[in-house]
C-alpha cells in the first residue's frame, strides 16, 4: 500500500540538442552577478566553457569563476566557495559539470550565508537551512547522480574520513537544469559506465524494500529495462544519441524523488559506497558496483519475493521447474554478467581498499533501516570481505 506523501519538483528542465539555447532566457530571471562553477577542465577542452561565457556576456552578466571542483568535493573546497559567493554578492550559481559540480554548487548555495560551520550544521547535525539560499542553475555534462533535479549535496571530509550526503528540500533543488545528451559524449568510458551503474543503484536501492503492489516498482522496472538496453548500445557506440538521451532521462527520474514516494527505501549500498569513497576517493559509481553483488546476495533471503520479481520482470529469467531461490539467484547472475560486460569495477581491491580499512569503512557507513535486513557492523564487514 502506498503511504501518504506530498510531491513537488520545482526544477525546470530543458532537454535535448538545442537545450543550451534556453540559458539566456533563464538568466533574465536573476541579477547580474553570476558565479560560474566548474570542475577540472573538461568543459574548457570541449568548448562548452567558451559557449557559456559568451552567453553570460551577451546577457550583460558579471562573471565570477569558481573552477577546480574535484570529483567527491571536499569540505575545504566548500569553505573556499562560500567565501567567494558571499564576498561577490552572487545572484545565481551556474553549475557546469557532473554531479560533483552540481552537488557542490548546492552546498555553497546553502552555506555562503550560514553563520556557523556548514559541515557541522548540515552534515554532522543534519539540520535544515534557515538562512538565505543562493539560487542554482545547472548545465549537466555527466549523467548518473540525478543531482540536476534533486536536493542532494554530498561532501567529503578527508580529515575525519567521512563522506556524507545531505538531502536538502525543494528550496535547494536547482531552479533549472539544461540536459543536452551530446555534452556527455566526451566522458571517458570509465566515468560513463560508472554513471550508468550509479543510476542502476539508485533505482535498485529504492526498489528493494517493501513487498507491496506499488506503482513505483513498476515504474522502476521500466526505467531499469531502458537503462540496461541503452547502456549496452552506448558502450558499443558512445555517440548513439538515442541511447545517450534515454540514459540521461532515466538518470533524472531515478533520483528526482518521484519513485521513492509512498514507499520505504534501502540505500545501504550508497552508505557503504560513500564510506569507501571517504577512504579511497574512488569514483562514486564504482564504489557501488564493487559491493553490489555481494550485498544483494547477502540480503536476498530476507526479501526473496522481490528478488524473484526482479529476476523475472527485469532480467526475463525463465521460471519453469525452478524454486524461488533459484529464480532470484539467476536474476543476480544476469545482473553480474551485465556488469562485467559493460566494464564495471567488481571488487573493492581495485579501488585501493586494503584489509586494514574494512573496520573503519564499516564504522563510517551510516545504517539505514528501510531495507530487507538492517545491517550491523559485522554484516558490513562480511559484505566488504566478500567484495575484496
Ligand atoms: O572535473 P572535470 O574536468 O569536469 O572532469 C569530470 C570528473 O573528472 C569528468 N567529466 C564530467 N563531465 C565530463 C567529464 N569529462 C569529460 N567530458 C565530460 N562531459 O568526470 C569526472 C567525474 O565527474 P563527477 O561530477 O565527479 O561525477 P558524478 O556525476 O558521478 O558525481 C559524483 C558525485 O556526486 C555525488 C557522489 O557522491 C559524488 O560526490 N552524488 C550525488 C547525489 C545526489 N545529488 O543526489 C547522489 C549520488 O548517489 C552521489 O552520491
Ligand atoms: Zn549515487
Short mmCIF file of C-alpha atoms and ligand atoms in Angstrom, two decimals:
data_model
loop_
_atom_site.label_atom_id
_atom_site.label_comp_id
_atom_site.label_asym_id
_atom_site.label_seq_id
_atom_site.Cartn_x
_atom_site.Cartn_y
_atom_site.Cartn_z
CA UNK A 1 0.00 0.00 0.00
CA UNK A 2 1.31 3.44 -0.83
CA UNK A 3 1.93 5.60 2.20
CA UNK A 4 0.88 9.24 2.39
CA UNK A 5 3.10 11.77 0.66
CA UNK A 6 3.37 15.18 -0.91
CA UNK A 7 5.16 15.62 -4.20
CA UNK A 8 6.60 18.72 -5.79
CA UNK A 9 9.63 19.04 -8.01
CA UNK A 10 10.37 22.67 -8.79
CA UNK A 11 13.32 22.19 -11.18
CA UNK A 12 12.60 23.34 -14.71
CA UNK A 13 14.26 21.06 -17.27
CA UNK A 14 15.38 21.87 -20.79
CA UNK A 15 16.21 18.65 -22.62
CA UNK A 16 17.81 17.99 -26.00
CA UNK A 17 20.43 19.04 -28.52
CA UNK A 18 19.35 22.69 -28.52
CA UNK A 19 18.69 23.00 -24.82
CA UNK A 20 21.58 25.39 -24.16
CA UNK A 21 19.65 27.98 -26.22
CA UNK A 22 17.40 28.39 -23.18
CA UNK A 23 20.15 29.57 -20.87
CA UNK A 24 19.85 33.22 -21.94
CA UNK A 25 16.12 33.25 -21.16
CA UNK A 26 16.70 31.75 -17.73
CA UNK A 27 19.46 34.24 -16.91
CA UNK A 28 16.95 37.07 -17.32
CA UNK A 29 15.33 35.89 -14.06
CA UNK A 30 18.41 36.66 -11.95
CA UNK A 31 20.62 39.59 -11.03
CA UNK A 32 23.94 40.50 -12.59
CA UNK A 33 26.44 38.57 -10.52
CA UNK A 34 26.91 35.01 -11.70
CA UNK A 35 29.23 32.50 -10.05
CA UNK A 36 30.39 30.09 -12.76
CA UNK A 37 31.30 26.83 -11.02
CA UNK A 38 33.07 24.03 -12.86
CA UNK A 39 35.48 21.14 -12.43
CA UNK A 40 38.98 20.26 -13.50
CA UNK A 41 38.88 21.48 -17.07
CA UNK A 42 36.77 19.11 -19.20
CA UNK A 43 34.45 21.99 -20.13
CA UNK A 44 37.39 24.03 -21.42
CA UNK A 45 38.57 21.13 -23.58
CA UNK A 46 35.13 20.55 -25.04
CA UNK A 47 34.50 24.21 -25.84
CA UNK A 48 31.45 24.39 -23.56
CA UNK A 49 33.19 26.92 -21.31
CA UNK A 50 33.54 29.41 -24.18
CA UNK A 51 29.91 28.93 -25.20
CA UNK A 52 28.68 29.58 -21.67
CA UNK A 53 30.90 32.61 -21.14
CA UNK A 54 29.62 34.09 -24.42
CA UNK A 55 26.01 33.58 -23.35
CA UNK A 56 26.72 35.21 -19.98
CA UNK A 57 28.40 38.19 -21.64
CA UNK A 58 25.62 38.59 -24.22
CA UNK A 59 23.22 38.81 -21.32
CA UNK A 60 25.25 41.51 -19.58
CA UNK A 61 26.31 39.45 -16.58
CA UNK A 62 29.34 39.90 -14.32
CA UNK A 63 31.16 36.58 -14.26
CA UNK A 64 32.92 35.32 -11.14
CA UNK A 65 34.69 31.99 -11.61
CA UNK A 66 35.00 29.10 -9.21
CA UNK A 67 36.93 26.36 -11.04
CA UNK A 68 38.61 23.21 -9.74
CA UNK A 69 35.68 21.41 -8.12
CA UNK A 70 37.08 17.93 -7.74
CA UNK A 71 35.17 14.63 -8.03
CA UNK A 72 33.85 13.98 -4.50
CA UNK A 73 34.09 17.68 -3.49
CA UNK A 74 35.78 18.39 -0.19
CA UNK A 75 34.78 20.46 2.79
CA UNK A 76 37.83 22.73 2.29
CA UNK A 77 36.63 23.48 -1.22
CA UNK A 78 33.20 24.24 0.22
CA UNK A 79 34.66 26.86 2.57
CA UNK A 80 36.51 28.46 -0.36
CA UNK A 81 33.29 28.66 -2.42
CA UNK A 82 31.31 30.20 0.44
CA UNK A 83 33.83 32.99 0.78
CA UNK A 84 33.79 33.83 -2.95
CA UNK A 85 29.98 33.67 -3.16
CA UNK A 86 29.45 35.93 -0.16
CA UNK A 87 32.15 38.46 -1.00
CA UNK A 88 30.79 38.97 -4.50
CA UNK A 89 27.12 39.16 -3.63
CA UNK A 90 26.28 36.35 -6.05
CA UNK A 91 22.77 36.30 -7.58
CA UNK A 92 22.97 32.89 -9.31
CA UNK A 93 25.36 29.97 -9.08
CA UNK A 94 25.72 28.46 -12.56
CA UNK A 95 26.98 24.92 -12.19
CA UNK A 96 28.56 23.43 -15.33
CA UNK A 97 29.71 19.82 -14.94
CA UNK A 98 28.76 16.49 -13.40
CA UNK A 99 27.21 15.55 -10.10
CA UNK A 100 30.19 16.77 -8.10
CA UNK A 101 29.95 20.29 -9.51
CA UNK A 102 26.17 20.37 -9.12
CA UNK A 103 26.25 18.95 -5.56
CA UNK A 104 28.97 21.41 -4.64
CA UNK A 105 27.02 24.35 -6.04
CA UNK A 106 24.02 23.42 -3.88
CA UNK A 107 26.27 23.07 -0.84
CA UNK A 108 27.69 26.56 -1.46
CA UNK A 109 24.19 27.93 -2.07
CA UNK A 110 23.05 26.99 1.45
CA UNK A 111 26.37 27.59 3.20
CA UNK A 112 27.53 31.00 1.97
CA UNK A 113 25.23 32.83 4.39
CA UNK A 114 25.34 30.23 7.15
CA UNK A 115 26.61 31.72 10.40
CA UNK A 116 28.22 28.52 11.65
CA UNK A 117 30.36 25.78 10.17
CA UNK A 118 28.20 24.27 7.40
CA UNK A 119 29.90 20.88 7.80
CA UNK A 120 28.74 20.70 11.43
CA UNK A 121 25.29 22.09 10.77
CA UNK A 122 24.28 20.29 7.57
CA UNK A 123 26.43 17.17 7.55
CA UNK A 124 27.03 16.20 11.15
CA UNK A 125 23.83 17.53 12.70
CA UNK A 126 21.66 17.22 9.51
CA UNK A 127 19.83 20.48 10.26
CA UNK A 128 17.61 22.34 7.81
CA UNK A 129 18.59 25.60 6.16
CA UNK A 130 17.44 28.72 7.96
CA UNK A 131 19.43 31.35 6.11
CA UNK A 132 19.47 32.92 2.66
CA UNK A 133 19.86 30.40 -0.20
CA UNK A 134 21.55 31.46 -3.44
CA UNK A 135 19.69 30.01 -6.45
CA UNK A 136 21.49 27.37 -8.52
CA UNK A 137 21.15 26.61 -12.24
CA UNK A 138 22.82 23.62 -13.83
CA UNK A 139 24.27 22.63 -17.20
CA UNK A 140 24.91 18.91 -16.90
CA UNK A 141 27.87 17.19 -18.58
CA UNK A 142 27.81 13.76 -16.92
CA UNK A 143 24.78 11.63 -16.09
CA UNK A 144 24.32 9.42 -13.07
CA UNK A 145 23.69 11.25 -9.84
CA UNK A 146 20.33 12.89 -10.56
CA UNK A 147 21.76 15.96 -8.84
CA UNK A 148 20.30 18.13 -11.62
CA UNK A 149 16.77 17.63 -10.27
CA UNK A 150 17.18 16.87 -6.58
CA UNK A 151 18.37 18.38 -3.32
CA UNK A 152 21.33 16.07 -2.72
CA UNK A 153 24.72 17.58 -1.94
CA UNK A 154 27.44 15.12 -0.97
CA UNK A 155 30.62 16.48 0.65
CA UNK A 156 33.76 14.60 1.70
CA UNK A 157 35.82 15.35 4.80
CA UNK A 158 39.15 13.57 4.38
CA UNK A 159 40.40 14.51 7.86
CA UNK A 160 37.58 12.65 9.57
CA UNK A 161 37.21 10.07 6.77
CA UNK A 162 33.54 10.82 6.29
CA UNK A 163 31.65 11.28 3.04
CA UNK A 164 28.14 12.46 3.80
CA UNK A 165 25.16 13.45 1.68
CA UNK A 166 22.60 15.95 2.92
CA UNK A 167 19.33 15.69 1.04
CA UNK A 168 18.01 19.24 1.11
CA UNK A 169 14.41 20.22 0.42
CA UNK A 170 12.78 21.63 -2.69
CA UNK A 171 14.02 25.14 -1.88
CA UNK A 172 17.55 23.93 -2.67
CA UNK A 173 16.81 21.99 -5.89
CA UNK A 174 18.36 23.62 -8.98
CA UNK A 175 15.96 26.24 -10.35
CA UNK A 176 16.64 24.98 -13.85
CA UNK A 177 18.75 22.28 -15.48
CA UNK A 178 19.95 22.07 -19.06
CA UNK A 179 20.28 18.50 -20.27
CA UNK A 180 21.95 18.02 -23.63
CA UNK A 181 22.92 14.36 -24.13
CA UNK A 182 25.60 15.41 -26.63
CA UNK A 183 27.51 17.17 -23.84
CA UNK A 184 28.14 13.74 -22.30
CA UNK A 185 29.86 12.27 -25.40
CA UNK A 186 33.33 13.36 -24.26
CA UNK A 187 33.21 11.40 -20.99
CA UNK A 188 35.91 8.74 -20.69
CA UNK A 189 34.43 5.22 -20.75
CA UNK A 190 35.31 4.60 -17.08
CA UNK A 191 33.26 7.63 -15.98
CA UNK A 192 30.47 6.86 -18.42
CA UNK A 193 29.84 3.33 -17.14
CA UNK A 194 30.32 4.40 -13.51
CA UNK A 195 27.47 6.83 -14.12
CA UNK A 196 25.36 4.06 -15.64
CA UNK A 197 25.77 1.96 -12.54
CA UNK A 198 25.08 4.90 -10.26
CA UNK A 199 21.70 5.17 -11.99
CA UNK A 200 21.06 1.44 -11.62
CA UNK A 201 21.97 1.55 -7.95
CA UNK A 202 19.67 4.50 -7.28
CA UNK A 203 16.79 2.55 -8.75
CA UNK A 204 17.63 -0.74 -7.02
CA UNK A 205 18.05 0.90 -3.63
CA UNK A 206 14.54 2.29 -3.87
CA UNK A 207 13.14 -0.92 -5.41
CA UNK A 208 14.46 -3.44 -2.87
CA UNK A 209 12.21 -2.59 0.07
CA UNK A 210 8.53 -3.32 0.79
CA UNK A 211 6.61 -6.26 -0.64
CA UNK A 212 3.50 -4.31 -1.63
CA UNK A 213 1.93 -3.93 -5.03
CA UNK A 214 3.33 -0.50 -5.65
CA UNK A 215 3.16 1.70 -8.77
CA UNK A 216 6.69 2.95 -8.09
CA UNK A 217 8.04 -0.59 -8.52
CA UNK A 218 6.50 -0.88 -11.98
CA UNK A 219 8.00 2.50 -12.95
CA UNK A 220 11.41 1.37 -11.68
CA UNK A 221 11.27 -1.90 -13.62
CA UNK A 222 10.63 0.12 -16.78
CA UNK A 223 13.49 2.51 -16.00
CA UNK A 224 15.83 -0.43 -15.36
CA UNK A 225 14.93 -2.10 -18.65
CA UNK A 226 15.51 1.09 -20.59
CA UNK A 227 18.85 1.64 -18.82
CA UNK A 228 20.11 -1.91 -19.42
CA UNK A 229 19.10 -1.81 -23.09
CA UNK A 230 20.52 1.65 -23.81
CA UNK A 231 23.72 1.24 -21.79
CA UNK A 232 24.75 -1.79 -23.87
CA UNK A 233 24.31 0.30 -27.01
CA UNK A 234 26.20 3.27 -25.53
CA UNK A 235 29.16 1.11 -24.54
CA UNK A 236 29.46 -0.05 -28.16
CA UNK A 237 28.81 3.39 -29.59
CA UNK A 238 29.17 6.30 -27.14
CA UNK A 239 27.77 8.80 -29.66
CA UNK A 240 24.49 6.96 -30.20
CA UNK A 241 22.14 9.85 -29.45
CA UNK A 242 19.10 7.69 -28.85
CA UNK A 243 20.89 5.60 -26.22
CA UNK A 244 22.62 8.53 -24.51
CA UNK A 245 19.44 10.58 -24.39
CA UNK A 246 17.42 7.70 -22.96
CA UNK A 247 20.05 7.14 -20.29
CA UNK A 248 20.14 10.83 -19.40
CA UNK A 249 16.37 10.82 -18.93
CA UNK A 250 16.42 7.61 -16.86
CA UNK A 251 19.11 9.09 -14.62
CA UNK A 252 17.00 12.12 -13.83
CA UNK A 253 13.91 10.06 -12.99
CA UNK A 254 15.91 7.56 -10.98
CA UNK A 255 16.64 10.16 -8.32
CA UNK A 256 14.34 13.14 -8.58
CA UNK A 257 12.27 11.90 -5.59
CA UNK A 258 9.32 10.53 -7.59
CA UNK A 259 9.91 6.78 -7.37
CA UNK A 260 10.52 6.87 -3.62
CA UNK A 261 7.14 8.41 -2.88
CA UNK A 262 4.86 6.36 -0.68
CA UNK A 263 7.35 3.56 -0.05
CA UNK A 264 10.36 2.77 2.09
CA UNK A 265 13.87 2.66 0.61
CA UNK A 266 17.10 0.81 1.35
CA UNK A 267 20.18 2.96 0.49
CA UNK A 268 22.77 0.73 2.21
CA UNK A 269 24.84 0.28 -0.97
CA UNK A 270 25.24 4.05 -1.08
CA UNK A 271 26.04 4.29 2.61
CA UNK A 272 28.81 1.68 2.32
CA UNK A 273 29.94 3.06 -1.05
CA UNK A 274 30.27 6.56 0.36
CA UNK A 275 32.38 5.28 3.21
CA UNK A 276 34.63 3.50 0.69
CA UNK A 277 34.83 6.84 -1.12
CA UNK A 278 35.93 8.60 2.06
CA UNK A 279 38.85 6.14 2.38
CA UNK A 280 39.86 5.88 -1.27
CA UNK A 281 38.41 8.90 -3.11
CA UNK A 282 37.32 6.36 -5.74
CA UNK A 283 34.81 7.14 -8.49
CA UNK A 284 31.34 7.12 -6.93
CA UNK A 285 29.62 4.68 -9.29
CA UNK A 286 32.46 2.17 -8.96
CA UNK A 287 32.23 2.18 -5.16
CA UNK A 288 28.68 0.94 -5.68
CA UNK A 289 29.35 -1.63 -8.41
CA UNK A 290 32.20 -3.18 -6.42
CA UNK A 291 29.95 -4.13 -3.49
CA UNK A 292 26.53 -4.60 -5.06
CA UNK A 293 26.57 -8.28 -5.97
CA UNK A 294 27.87 -9.40 -2.54
CA UNK A 295 25.38 -7.02 -0.87
CA UNK A 296 22.37 -8.29 -2.78
CA UNK A 297 23.35 -11.92 -2.33
CA UNK A 298 23.60 -11.21 1.42
CA UNK A 299 20.14 -9.64 1.76
CA UNK A 300 18.34 -11.80 -0.83
CA UNK A 301 16.98 -14.37 1.67
CA UNK A 302 15.26 -11.55 3.59
CA UNK A 303 13.44 -10.20 0.52
CA UNK A 304 13.19 -13.29 -1.64
CA UNK A 305 9.81 -12.45 -3.23
CA UNK A 306 11.12 -9.13 -4.55
CA UNK A 307 14.35 -10.65 -5.83
CA UNK A 308 12.26 -13.24 -7.69
CA UNK A 309 10.12 -10.48 -9.18
CA UNK A 310 13.28 -8.58 -10.18
CA UNK A 311 14.70 -11.67 -11.91
CA UNK A 312 11.50 -12.21 -13.90
CA UNK A 313 10.43 -8.65 -14.72
CA UNK A 314 13.83 -7.07 -15.32
CA UNK A 315 16.09 -9.92 -16.46
CA UNK A 316 13.48 -12.17 -18.11
CA UNK A 317 14.50 -15.25 -16.13
CA UNK A 318 12.57 -18.37 -17.15
CA UNK A 319 10.82 -19.78 -14.08
CA UNK A 320 9.92 -23.28 -15.28
CA UNK A 321 10.82 -26.02 -12.79
CA UNK A 322 12.82 -23.70 -10.54
CA UNK A 323 12.49 -22.77 -6.87
CA UNK A 324 12.02 -19.14 -5.90
CA UNK A 325 15.58 -19.07 -4.68
CA UNK A 326 16.95 -20.41 -7.95
CA UNK A 327 14.97 -17.82 -9.90
CA UNK A 328 16.16 -14.98 -7.65
CA UNK A 329 19.75 -16.18 -7.93
CA UNK A 330 19.56 -16.32 -11.70
CA UNK A 331 18.45 -12.70 -11.68
CA UNK A 332 21.54 -11.68 -9.72
CA UNK A 333 23.71 -13.83 -12.02
CA UNK A 334 22.29 -11.99 -15.03
CA UNK A 335 22.97 -8.66 -13.34
CA UNK A 336 26.56 -9.69 -12.55
CA UNK A 337 27.14 -10.78 -16.17
CA UNK A 338 25.80 -7.45 -17.45
CA UNK A 339 28.00 -5.53 -15.02
CA UNK A 340 31.09 -7.39 -16.21
CA UNK A 341 30.10 -6.86 -19.83
CA UNK A 342 29.84 -3.07 -19.59
CA UNK A 343 33.18 -2.86 -17.76
CA UNK A 344 32.40 -2.01 -14.15
CA UNK A 345 34.79 -2.46 -11.24
CA UNK A 346 33.66 -5.64 -9.47
CA UNK A 347 35.82 -5.68 -6.32
CA UNK A 348 36.97 -3.12 -3.81
CA UNK A 349 40.65 -4.10 -4.02
CA UNK A 350 40.71 -2.48 -7.46
CA UNK A 351 39.58 0.75 -5.79
CA UNK A 352 42.51 0.70 -3.37
CA UNK A 353 40.75 -0.85 -0.38
CA UNK A 354 43.01 -2.94 1.87
CA UNK A 355 42.08 -5.34 4.71
CA UNK A 356 43.10 -2.87 7.42
CA UNK A 357 40.47 -0.38 6.19
CA UNK A 358 37.46 -2.68 6.49
CA UNK A 359 36.56 -1.90 10.11
CA UNK A 360 36.87 1.81 9.52
CA UNK A 361 34.75 1.64 6.37
CA UNK A 362 32.08 -0.27 8.28
CA UNK A 363 32.20 2.31 11.10
CA UNK A 364 31.82 5.14 8.59
CA UNK A 365 28.76 3.54 6.92
CA UNK A 366 25.55 5.09 8.21
CA UNK A 367 22.98 2.40 8.99
CA UNK A 368 19.62 2.85 7.26
CA UNK A 369 16.67 0.74 8.35
CA UNK A 370 14.37 0.70 5.31
CA UNK A 371 15.76 -2.36 3.52
CA UNK A 372 15.05 -6.06 3.92
CA UNK A 373 17.76 -6.51 6.53
CA UNK A 374 19.06 -3.91 8.96
CA UNK A 375 22.82 -4.43 8.87
CA UNK A 376 25.17 -4.20 11.81
CA UNK A 377 28.92 -3.59 11.81
CA UNK A 378 29.74 -7.29 11.40
CA UNK A 379 27.33 -7.70 8.49
CA UNK A 380 29.03 -4.81 6.70
CA UNK A 381 32.50 -6.24 7.32
CA UNK A 382 31.32 -9.60 5.90
CA UNK A 383 29.95 -7.92 2.78
CA UNK A 384 33.18 -5.94 2.38
CA UNK A 385 35.24 -9.13 2.72
CA UNK A 386 33.14 -10.78 0.04
CA UNK A 387 33.74 -7.71 -2.12
CA UNK A 388 37.53 -7.99 -1.88
O1 LIG B 1 36.23 17.94 -13.38
P1 LIG B 1 36.08 17.75 -14.83
O2 LIG B 1 37.26 18.15 -15.60
O3 LIG B 1 34.81 18.34 -15.38
O4 LIG B 1 36.02 16.14 -15.09
C1 LIG B 1 34.96 15.33 -14.58
C2 LIG B 1 35.40 14.43 -13.45
O5 LIG B 1 36.76 14.16 -13.51
C3 LIG B 1 34.62 14.34 -15.65
N1 LIG B 1 33.60 14.85 -16.59
C4 LIG B 1 32.35 15.27 -16.31
N2 LIG B 1 31.71 15.57 -17.45
C5 LIG B 1 32.59 15.32 -18.47
C6 LIG B 1 33.79 14.87 -17.91
N3 LIG B 1 34.87 14.55 -18.68
C7 LIG B 1 34.74 14.67 -20.00
N4 LIG B 1 33.58 15.08 -20.61
C8 LIG B 1 32.50 15.39 -19.87
N5 LIG B 1 31.35 15.74 -20.49
O6 LIG B 1 34.08 13.23 -14.98
C9 LIG B 1 34.69 13.12 -13.71
C10 LIG B 1 33.65 12.77 -12.68
O7 LIG B 1 32.73 13.81 -12.54
P2 LIG B 1 31.81 13.88 -11.24
O8 LIG B 1 30.97 15.10 -11.32
O9 LIG B 1 32.62 13.66 -10.02
O10 LIG B 1 30.88 12.57 -11.41
P3 LIG B 1 29.43 12.27 -10.93
O11 LIG B 1 28.45 12.95 -11.80
O12 LIG B 1 29.34 10.81 -10.81
O13 LIG B 1 29.31 12.92 -9.47
C11 LIG B 1 29.80 12.25 -8.34
C12 LIG B 1 29.45 12.98 -7.06
O14 LIG B 1 28.03 13.07 -6.87
C13 LIG B 1 27.67 12.52 -5.60
C14 LIG B 1 28.74 11.49 -5.39
O15 LIG B 1 28.84 11.06 -4.06
C15 LIG B 1 29.99 12.21 -5.85
O16 LIG B 1 30.46 13.07 -4.85
N6 LIG B 1 26.28 12.04 -5.62
C16 LIG B 1 25.27 12.93 -5.60
C17 LIG B 1 23.95 12.56 -5.50
C18 LIG B 1 22.82 13.49 -5.45
N7 LIG B 1 23.00 14.77 -5.62
O17 LIG B 1 21.69 13.08 -5.24
C19 LIG B 1 23.57 11.16 -5.40
C20 LIG B 1 24.62 10.24 -5.86
O18 LIG B 1 24.34 9.00 -5.30
C21 LIG B 1 26.00 10.64 -5.49
O19 LIG B 1 26.26 10.25 -4.16
ZN1 LIG B 2 24.78 7.56 -6.41
#
